[in-house]
Coordinates of C-alpha atoms in Angstrom, one line a residue:
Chain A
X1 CA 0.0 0.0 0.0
X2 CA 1.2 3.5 -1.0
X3 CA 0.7 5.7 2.1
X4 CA 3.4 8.3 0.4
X5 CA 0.7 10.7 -0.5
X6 CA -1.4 9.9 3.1
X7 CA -1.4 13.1 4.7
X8 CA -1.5 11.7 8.9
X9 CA -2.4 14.1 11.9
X10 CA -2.5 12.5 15.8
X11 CA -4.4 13.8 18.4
X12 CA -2.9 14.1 22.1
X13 CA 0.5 14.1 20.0
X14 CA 2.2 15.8 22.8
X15 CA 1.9 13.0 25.6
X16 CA 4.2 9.8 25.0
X17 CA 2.1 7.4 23.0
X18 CA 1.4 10.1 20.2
X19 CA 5.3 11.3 19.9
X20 CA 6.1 7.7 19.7
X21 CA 4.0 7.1 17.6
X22 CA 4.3 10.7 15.2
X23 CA 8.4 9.5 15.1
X24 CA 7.8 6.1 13.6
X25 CA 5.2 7.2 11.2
X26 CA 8.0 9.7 10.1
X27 CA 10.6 7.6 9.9
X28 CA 8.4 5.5 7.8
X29 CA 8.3 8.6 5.5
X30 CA 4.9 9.8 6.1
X31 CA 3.7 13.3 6.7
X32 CA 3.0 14.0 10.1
X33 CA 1.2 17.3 11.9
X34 CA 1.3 17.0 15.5
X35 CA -2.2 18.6 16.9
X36 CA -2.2 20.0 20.6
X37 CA -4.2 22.8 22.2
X38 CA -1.1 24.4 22.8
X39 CA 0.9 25.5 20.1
X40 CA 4.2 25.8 21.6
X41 CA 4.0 22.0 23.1
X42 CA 2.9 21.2 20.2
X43 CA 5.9 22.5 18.2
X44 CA 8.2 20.9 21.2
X45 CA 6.5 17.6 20.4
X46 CA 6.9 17.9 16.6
X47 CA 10.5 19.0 16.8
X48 CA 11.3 15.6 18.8
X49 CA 9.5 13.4 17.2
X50 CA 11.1 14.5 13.8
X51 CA 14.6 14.1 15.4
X52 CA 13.4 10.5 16.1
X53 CA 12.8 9.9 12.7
X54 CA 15.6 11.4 11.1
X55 CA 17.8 8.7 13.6
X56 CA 15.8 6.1 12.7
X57 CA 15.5 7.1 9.1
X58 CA 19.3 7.2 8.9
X59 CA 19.8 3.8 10.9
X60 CA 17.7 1.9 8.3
X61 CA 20.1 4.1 5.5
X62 CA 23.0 2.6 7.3
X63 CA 21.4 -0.9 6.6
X64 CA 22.7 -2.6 3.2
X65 CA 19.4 -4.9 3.1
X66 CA 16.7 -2.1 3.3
X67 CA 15.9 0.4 1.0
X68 CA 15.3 3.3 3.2
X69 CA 13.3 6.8 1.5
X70 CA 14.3 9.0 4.3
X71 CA 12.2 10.5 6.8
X72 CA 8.9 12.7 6.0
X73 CA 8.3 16.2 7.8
X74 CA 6.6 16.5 11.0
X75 CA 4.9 19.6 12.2
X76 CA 3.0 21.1 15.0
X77 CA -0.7 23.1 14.9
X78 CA -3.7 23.5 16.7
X79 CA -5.8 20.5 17.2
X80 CA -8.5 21.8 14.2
X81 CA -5.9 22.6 12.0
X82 CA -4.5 19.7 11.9
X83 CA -7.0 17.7 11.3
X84 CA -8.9 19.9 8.7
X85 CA -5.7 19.2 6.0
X86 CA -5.6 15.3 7.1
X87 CA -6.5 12.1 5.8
X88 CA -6.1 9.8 8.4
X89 CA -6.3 11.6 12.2
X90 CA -4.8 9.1 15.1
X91 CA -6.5 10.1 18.9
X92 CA -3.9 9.0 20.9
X93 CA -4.9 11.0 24.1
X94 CA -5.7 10.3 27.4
X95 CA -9.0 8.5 28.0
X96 CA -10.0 11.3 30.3
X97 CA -10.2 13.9 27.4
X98 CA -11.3 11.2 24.8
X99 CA -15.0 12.2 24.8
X100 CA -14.3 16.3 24.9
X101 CA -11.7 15.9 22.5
X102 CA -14.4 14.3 19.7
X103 CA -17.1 16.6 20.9
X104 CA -14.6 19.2 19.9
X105 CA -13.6 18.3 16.9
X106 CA -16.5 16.5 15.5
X107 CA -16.8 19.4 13.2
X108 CA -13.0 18.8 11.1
X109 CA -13.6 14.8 11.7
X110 CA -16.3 14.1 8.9
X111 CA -15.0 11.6 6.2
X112 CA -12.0 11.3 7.8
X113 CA -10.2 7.7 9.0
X114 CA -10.5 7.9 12.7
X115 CA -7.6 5.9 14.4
X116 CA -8.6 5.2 18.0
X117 CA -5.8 4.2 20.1
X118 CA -6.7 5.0 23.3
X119 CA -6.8 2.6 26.7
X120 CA -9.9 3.0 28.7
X121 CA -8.0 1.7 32.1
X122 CA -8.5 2.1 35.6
X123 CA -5.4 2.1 38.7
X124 CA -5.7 0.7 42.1
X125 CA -3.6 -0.5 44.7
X126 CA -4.4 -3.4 43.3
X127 CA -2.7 -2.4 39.7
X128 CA -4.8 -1.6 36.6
X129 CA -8.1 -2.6 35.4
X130 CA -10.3 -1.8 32.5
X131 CA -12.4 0.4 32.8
X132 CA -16.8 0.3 31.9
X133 CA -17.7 2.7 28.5
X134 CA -21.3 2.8 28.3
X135 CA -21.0 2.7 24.6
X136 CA -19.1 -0.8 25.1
X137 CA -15.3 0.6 24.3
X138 CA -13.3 3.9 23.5
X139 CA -13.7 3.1 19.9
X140 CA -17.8 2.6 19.4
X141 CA -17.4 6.0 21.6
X142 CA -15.8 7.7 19.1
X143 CA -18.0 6.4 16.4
X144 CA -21.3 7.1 18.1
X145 CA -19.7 10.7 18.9
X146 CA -18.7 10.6 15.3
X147 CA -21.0 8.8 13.0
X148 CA -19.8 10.6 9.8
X149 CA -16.4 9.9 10.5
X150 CA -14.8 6.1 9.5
X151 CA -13.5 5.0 12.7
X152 CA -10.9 2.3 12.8
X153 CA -8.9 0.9 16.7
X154 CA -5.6 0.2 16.5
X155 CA -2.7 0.8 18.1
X156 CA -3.0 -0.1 21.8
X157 CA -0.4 -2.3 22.4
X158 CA 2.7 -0.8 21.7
X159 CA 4.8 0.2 24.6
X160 CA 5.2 4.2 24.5
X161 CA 8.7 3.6 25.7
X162 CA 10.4 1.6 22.5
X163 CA 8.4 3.9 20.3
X164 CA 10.1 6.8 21.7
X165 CA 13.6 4.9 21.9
X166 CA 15.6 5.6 19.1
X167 CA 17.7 2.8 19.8
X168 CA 15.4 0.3 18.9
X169 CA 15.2 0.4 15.2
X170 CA 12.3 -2.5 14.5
X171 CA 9.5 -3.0 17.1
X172 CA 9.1 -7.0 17.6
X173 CA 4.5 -6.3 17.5
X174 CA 1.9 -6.9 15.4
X175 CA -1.1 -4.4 15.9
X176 CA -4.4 -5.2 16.2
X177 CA -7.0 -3.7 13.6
X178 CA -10.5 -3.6 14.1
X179 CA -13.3 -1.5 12.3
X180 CA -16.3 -1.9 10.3
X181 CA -15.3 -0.1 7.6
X182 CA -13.3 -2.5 5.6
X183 CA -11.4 -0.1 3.5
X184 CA -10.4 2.5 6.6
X185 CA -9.6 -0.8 8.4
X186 CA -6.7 -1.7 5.3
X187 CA -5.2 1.5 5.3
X188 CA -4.5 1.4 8.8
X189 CA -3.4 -2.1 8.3
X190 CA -1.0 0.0 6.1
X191 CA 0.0 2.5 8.3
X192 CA 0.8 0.0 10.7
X193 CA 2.6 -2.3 8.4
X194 CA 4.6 0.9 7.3
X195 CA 6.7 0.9 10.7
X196 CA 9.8 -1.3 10.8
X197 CA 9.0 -4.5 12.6
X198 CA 5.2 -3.8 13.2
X199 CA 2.7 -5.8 11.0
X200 CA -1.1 -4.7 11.0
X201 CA -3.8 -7.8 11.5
X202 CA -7.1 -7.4 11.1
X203 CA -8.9 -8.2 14.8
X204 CA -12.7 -7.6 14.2
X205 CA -15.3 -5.3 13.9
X206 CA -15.5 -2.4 16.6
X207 CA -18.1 -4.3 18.7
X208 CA -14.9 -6.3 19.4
X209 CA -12.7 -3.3 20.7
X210 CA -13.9 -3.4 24.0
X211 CA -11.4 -6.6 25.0
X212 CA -8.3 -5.3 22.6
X213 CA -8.3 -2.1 24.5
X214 CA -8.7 -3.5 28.1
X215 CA -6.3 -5.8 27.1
X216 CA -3.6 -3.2 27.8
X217 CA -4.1 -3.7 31.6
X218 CA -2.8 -7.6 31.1
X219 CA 0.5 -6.4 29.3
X220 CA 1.0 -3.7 32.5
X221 CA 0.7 -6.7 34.6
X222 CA 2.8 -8.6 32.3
X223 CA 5.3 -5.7 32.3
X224 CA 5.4 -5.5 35.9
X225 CA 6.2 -8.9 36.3
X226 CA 8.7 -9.9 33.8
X227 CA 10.3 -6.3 34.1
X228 CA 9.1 -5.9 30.4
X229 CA 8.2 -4.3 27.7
X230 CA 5.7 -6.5 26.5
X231 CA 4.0 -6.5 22.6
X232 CA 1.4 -9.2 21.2
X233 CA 2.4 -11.0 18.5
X234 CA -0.1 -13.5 15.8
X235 CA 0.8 -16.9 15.3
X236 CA -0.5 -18.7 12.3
X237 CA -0.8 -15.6 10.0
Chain B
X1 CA 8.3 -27.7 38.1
X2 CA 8.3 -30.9 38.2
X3 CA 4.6 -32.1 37.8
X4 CA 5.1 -35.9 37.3
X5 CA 2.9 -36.7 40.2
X6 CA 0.4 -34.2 39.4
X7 CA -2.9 -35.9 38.7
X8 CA -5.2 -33.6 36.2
X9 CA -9.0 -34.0 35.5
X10 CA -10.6 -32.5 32.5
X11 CA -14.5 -31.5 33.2
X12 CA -15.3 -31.1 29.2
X13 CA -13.0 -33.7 28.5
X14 CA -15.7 -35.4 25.8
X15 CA -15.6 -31.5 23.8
X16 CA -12.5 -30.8 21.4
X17 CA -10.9 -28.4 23.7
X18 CA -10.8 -30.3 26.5
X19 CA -9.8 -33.9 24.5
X20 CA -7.1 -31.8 22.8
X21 CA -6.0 -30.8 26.1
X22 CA -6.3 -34.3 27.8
X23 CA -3.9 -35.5 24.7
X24 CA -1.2 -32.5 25.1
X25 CA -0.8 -33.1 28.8
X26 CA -0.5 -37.2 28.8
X27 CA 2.1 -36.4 25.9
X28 CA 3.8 -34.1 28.6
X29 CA 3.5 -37.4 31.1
X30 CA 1.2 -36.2 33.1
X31 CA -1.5 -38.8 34.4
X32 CA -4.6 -37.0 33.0
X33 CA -8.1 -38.3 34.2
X34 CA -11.3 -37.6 31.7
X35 CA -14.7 -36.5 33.0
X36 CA -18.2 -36.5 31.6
X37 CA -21.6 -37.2 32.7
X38 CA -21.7 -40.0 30.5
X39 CA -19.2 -42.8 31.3
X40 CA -19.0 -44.2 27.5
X41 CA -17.9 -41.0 26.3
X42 CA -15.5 -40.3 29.0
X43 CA -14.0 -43.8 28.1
X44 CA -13.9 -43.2 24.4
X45 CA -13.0 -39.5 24.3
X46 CA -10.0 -40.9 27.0
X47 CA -9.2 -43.3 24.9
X48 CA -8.7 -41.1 21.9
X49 CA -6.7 -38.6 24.2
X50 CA -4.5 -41.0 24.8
X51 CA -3.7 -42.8 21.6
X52 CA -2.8 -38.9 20.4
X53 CA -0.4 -38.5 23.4
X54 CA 1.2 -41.6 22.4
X55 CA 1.9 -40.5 18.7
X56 CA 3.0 -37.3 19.6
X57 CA 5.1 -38.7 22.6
X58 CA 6.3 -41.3 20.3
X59 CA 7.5 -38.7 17.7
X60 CA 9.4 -36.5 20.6
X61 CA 10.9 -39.6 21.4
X62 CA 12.0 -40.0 17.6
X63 CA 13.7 -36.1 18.0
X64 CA 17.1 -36.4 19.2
X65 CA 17.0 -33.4 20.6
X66 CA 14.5 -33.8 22.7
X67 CA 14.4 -35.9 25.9
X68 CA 10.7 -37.5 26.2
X69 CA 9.6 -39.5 28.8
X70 CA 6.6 -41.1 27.0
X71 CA 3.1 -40.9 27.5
X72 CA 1.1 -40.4 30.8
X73 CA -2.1 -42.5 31.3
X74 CA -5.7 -41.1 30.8
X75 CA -8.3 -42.7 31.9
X76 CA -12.0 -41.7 32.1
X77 CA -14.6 -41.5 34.4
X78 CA -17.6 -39.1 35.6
X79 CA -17.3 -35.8 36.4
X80 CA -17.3 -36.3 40.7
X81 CA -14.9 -39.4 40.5
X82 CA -12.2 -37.6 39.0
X83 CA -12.6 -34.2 40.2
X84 CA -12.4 -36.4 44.0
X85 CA -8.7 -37.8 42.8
X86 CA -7.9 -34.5 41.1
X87 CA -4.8 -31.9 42.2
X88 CA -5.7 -29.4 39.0
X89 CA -9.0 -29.9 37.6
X90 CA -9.3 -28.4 33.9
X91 CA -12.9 -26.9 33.2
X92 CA -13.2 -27.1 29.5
X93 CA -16.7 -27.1 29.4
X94 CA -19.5 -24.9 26.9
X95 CA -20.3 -21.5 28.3
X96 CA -24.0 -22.8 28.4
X97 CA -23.0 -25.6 30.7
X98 CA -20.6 -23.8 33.2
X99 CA -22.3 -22.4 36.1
X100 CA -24.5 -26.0 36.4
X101 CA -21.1 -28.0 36.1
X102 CA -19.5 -25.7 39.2
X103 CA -22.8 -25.8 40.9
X104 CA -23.5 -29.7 40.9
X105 CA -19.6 -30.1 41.7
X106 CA -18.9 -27.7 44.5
X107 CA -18.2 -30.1 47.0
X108 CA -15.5 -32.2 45.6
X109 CA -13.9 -28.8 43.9
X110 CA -12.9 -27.2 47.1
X111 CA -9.0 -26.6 47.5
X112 CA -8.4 -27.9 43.9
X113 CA -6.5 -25.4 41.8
X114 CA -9.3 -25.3 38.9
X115 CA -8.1 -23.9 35.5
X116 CA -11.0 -21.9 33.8
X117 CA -10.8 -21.7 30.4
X118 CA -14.3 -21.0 29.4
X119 CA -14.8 -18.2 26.8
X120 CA -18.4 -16.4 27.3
X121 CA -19.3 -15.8 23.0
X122 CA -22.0 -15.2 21.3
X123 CA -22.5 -15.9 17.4
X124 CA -24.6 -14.1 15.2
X125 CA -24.8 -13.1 11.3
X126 CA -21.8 -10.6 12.0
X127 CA -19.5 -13.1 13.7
X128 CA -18.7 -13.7 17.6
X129 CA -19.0 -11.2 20.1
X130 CA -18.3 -11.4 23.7
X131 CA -21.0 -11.8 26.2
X132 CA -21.7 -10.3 29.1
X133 CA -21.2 -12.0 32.8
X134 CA -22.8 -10.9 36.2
X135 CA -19.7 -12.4 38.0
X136 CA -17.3 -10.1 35.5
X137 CA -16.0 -13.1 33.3
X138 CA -16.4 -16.9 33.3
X139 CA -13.4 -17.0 36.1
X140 CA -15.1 -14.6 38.2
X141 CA -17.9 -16.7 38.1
X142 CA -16.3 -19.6 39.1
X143 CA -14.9 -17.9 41.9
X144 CA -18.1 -16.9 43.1
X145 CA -19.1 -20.3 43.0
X146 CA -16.3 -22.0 44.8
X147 CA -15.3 -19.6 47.0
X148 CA -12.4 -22.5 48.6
X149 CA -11.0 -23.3 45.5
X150 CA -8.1 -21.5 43.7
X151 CA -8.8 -20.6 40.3
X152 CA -7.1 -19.3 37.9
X153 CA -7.8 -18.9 34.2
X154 CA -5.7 -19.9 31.4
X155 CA -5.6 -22.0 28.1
X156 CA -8.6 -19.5 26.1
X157 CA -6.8 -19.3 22.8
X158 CA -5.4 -22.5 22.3
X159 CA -6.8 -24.3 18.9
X160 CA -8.4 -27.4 19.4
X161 CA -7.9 -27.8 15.9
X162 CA -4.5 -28.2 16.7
X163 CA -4.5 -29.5 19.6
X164 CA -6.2 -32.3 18.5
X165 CA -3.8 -32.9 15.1
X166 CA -0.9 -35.4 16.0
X167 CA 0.6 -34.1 13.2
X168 CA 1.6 -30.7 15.0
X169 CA 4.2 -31.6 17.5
X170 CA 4.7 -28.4 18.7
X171 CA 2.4 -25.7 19.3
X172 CA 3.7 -22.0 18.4
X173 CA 1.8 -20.3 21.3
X174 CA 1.6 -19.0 24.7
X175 CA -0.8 -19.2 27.5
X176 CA -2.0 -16.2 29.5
X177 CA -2.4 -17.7 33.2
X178 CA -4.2 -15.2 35.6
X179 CA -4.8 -15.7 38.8
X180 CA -5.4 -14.1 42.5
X181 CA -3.8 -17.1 44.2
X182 CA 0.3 -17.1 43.2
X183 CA 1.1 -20.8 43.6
X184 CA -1.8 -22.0 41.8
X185 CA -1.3 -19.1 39.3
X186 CA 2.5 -21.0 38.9
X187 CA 1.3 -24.7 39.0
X188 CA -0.8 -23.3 35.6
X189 CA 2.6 -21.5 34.3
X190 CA 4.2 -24.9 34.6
X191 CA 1.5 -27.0 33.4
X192 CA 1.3 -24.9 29.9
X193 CA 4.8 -24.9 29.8
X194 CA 4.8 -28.7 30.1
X195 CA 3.3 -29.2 26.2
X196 CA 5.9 -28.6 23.9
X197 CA 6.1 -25.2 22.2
X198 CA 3.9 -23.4 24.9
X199 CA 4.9 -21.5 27.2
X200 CA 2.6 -20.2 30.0
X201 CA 3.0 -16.8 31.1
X202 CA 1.5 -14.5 34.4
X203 CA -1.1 -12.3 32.8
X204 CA -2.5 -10.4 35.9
X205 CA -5.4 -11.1 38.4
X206 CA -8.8 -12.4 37.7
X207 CA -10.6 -9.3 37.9
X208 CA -8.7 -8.5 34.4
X209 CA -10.2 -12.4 32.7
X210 CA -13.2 -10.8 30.9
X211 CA -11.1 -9.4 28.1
X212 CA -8.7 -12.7 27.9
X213 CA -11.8 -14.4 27.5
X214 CA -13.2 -12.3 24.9
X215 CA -10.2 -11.9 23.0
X216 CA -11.3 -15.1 21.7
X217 CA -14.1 -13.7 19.6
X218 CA -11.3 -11.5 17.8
X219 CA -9.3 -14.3 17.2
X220 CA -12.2 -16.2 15.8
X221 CA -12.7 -12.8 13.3
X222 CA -8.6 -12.9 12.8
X223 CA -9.2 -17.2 11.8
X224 CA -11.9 -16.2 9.1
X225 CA -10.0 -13.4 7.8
X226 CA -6.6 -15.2 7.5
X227 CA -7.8 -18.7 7.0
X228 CA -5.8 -19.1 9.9
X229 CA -5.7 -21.4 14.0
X230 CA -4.1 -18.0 15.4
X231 CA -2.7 -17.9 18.3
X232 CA -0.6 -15.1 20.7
X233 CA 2.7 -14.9 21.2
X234 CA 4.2 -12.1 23.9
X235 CA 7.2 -10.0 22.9
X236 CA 10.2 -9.2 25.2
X237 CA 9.1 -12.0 27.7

């Protein structure tokens, strides 16, 4: 899949998962805006995610077997502007703004590929815990908040600490794609399949999200016990 | 672990999940004990259980490599006779049956380590979808109804297609254990890592099962997709 032209925007770009995840999509030569409702933080965050890229860009250069294209620009705006000149718009914030956010934006969302990313989790002394959504997950949120919008869930599993590590040059995951919208759903499968190391699978329609994104509190229990970064990989496909 | 004198029942043994099973651990060497209501099919399904664990120990024994110490016994019987003789008791029955099957079998269930792996779906003309439980997820439930036993959940995403093909010597796939009770949690570790290419690894508490146990449904949507018998695999573990 081509994604060369794909013009990508993510939401909540500033916090960890949506640099890391800005960086990759960069180094994978895409077009990234960075949207924020601060500007300046949302400069900051474009600035470093771009110097990501162009390390992880030149690593693959330095690598005889892979034909590397270099890395695409990555820029900051406000959170409408950058999703009025995007294609595909990845919310990667904070479950506690997740509804607001859409409400928001709803307006600049129409048409677009919506890709939700977000964890829906609860912490205790106990550790973490999903969390209820009364319209079943984050994802059928976002699609009841946004019904003219083509919302797709990927994304949830991969640790915001090797995204942002510029050391580690292919992330050992396969991502998880679910959506009812069978042609948003294959050019995320694309976008994931774009980042060294990462494959996109197709997991299900959204009325399937709920267990994908609560998933994310059994690989913070994994994590803690293994002293881990843990991903999810597919066997058989 | 050494789980040589371990002796395992399988409530669901007659089902392909739980024969599958029954066949992986007797080609471990464990002594595995088969349970149904109805004594002819415990003897037959025990009986086919164990002529796989002999091929498949047979052809481990035929691997240089690899040290096998043949086949363990299965035997069957009804569901109170072997639960009574039973250290780890396997509950591979349907959804539809498992509240009634913890119900009727309270009493000789308290203080075994019983292994849940029960997944709560529904099918309709859009595919599986997970259901909903009072209890929180088929584990809780069995908690709830054995309040002395020690369960943990484990083995959801294991194909009985190939568990049940003597051809596959080696399944490529791990098991999520979770558990609130730590030794029984690692008794389960070690019994999954017991079949040869799973591995069993600590996947949180029980309150975090629902979403393990729904997963299922995506990996039912990933096996249509992909013409596939997924499984998962965790990275950096």
């Amino acid at each position: 899949m081509d994604l060369s032209s794909t013009r990508l925007a993510i939401l909540g770009g500033t916090g960890p998962q949506g640099r890391g995840l800005a960086g990759r999509f960069a180094a994978a030569g895409l077009s990234v805006a960075v949207g924020s409702r601060d500007l300046r933080r949302a400069a900051e965050a474009a600035e470093q995610a771009s110097g990501t890229a162009l390390r992880l860009a030149a690593a693959v250069d330095d690598d005889d077997d892979v034909d590397g294209r270099g890395a695409g620009p990555v820029v900051g705006g406000s959170n409408v502007d950058v999703c009025d000149t995007a294609d595909v718009v990845v919310l990667a914030v904070p479950w506690s703004a997740h509804a607001e956010t859409l409400r928001d934006l709803g307006h600049v969302l129409r048409e677009r590929v919506v890709v939700d990313c977000v964890n829906p989790l609860g912490f205790d002394d106990r550790g973490p815990y999903a969390l209820a959504v009364d319209e079943g997950s984050a994802a059928e949120q976002a699609q009841a908040l946004l019904p003219h919008a083509r919302v797709v869930a990927a994304f949830h599993h991969v640790s915001s600490v090797l995204l942002l590590d510029p050391e580690v040059g292919s992330l050992d995951t396969d991502v998880l794609v679910l959506g009812d919208d069978r042609n948003a759903a294959e050019t995320v499968i694309g976008l994931a399949g774009s980042v060294r190391g990462m494959r996109g699978i197709f997991g299900g329609r959204l009325r399937n999200a709920h267990q994908v994104e609560a998933l994310s509190a059994n690989l913070i229990a994994i994590n803690r016990r293994y002293q881990a970064h843990a991903g999810l990989r597919i066997t058989d496909v």
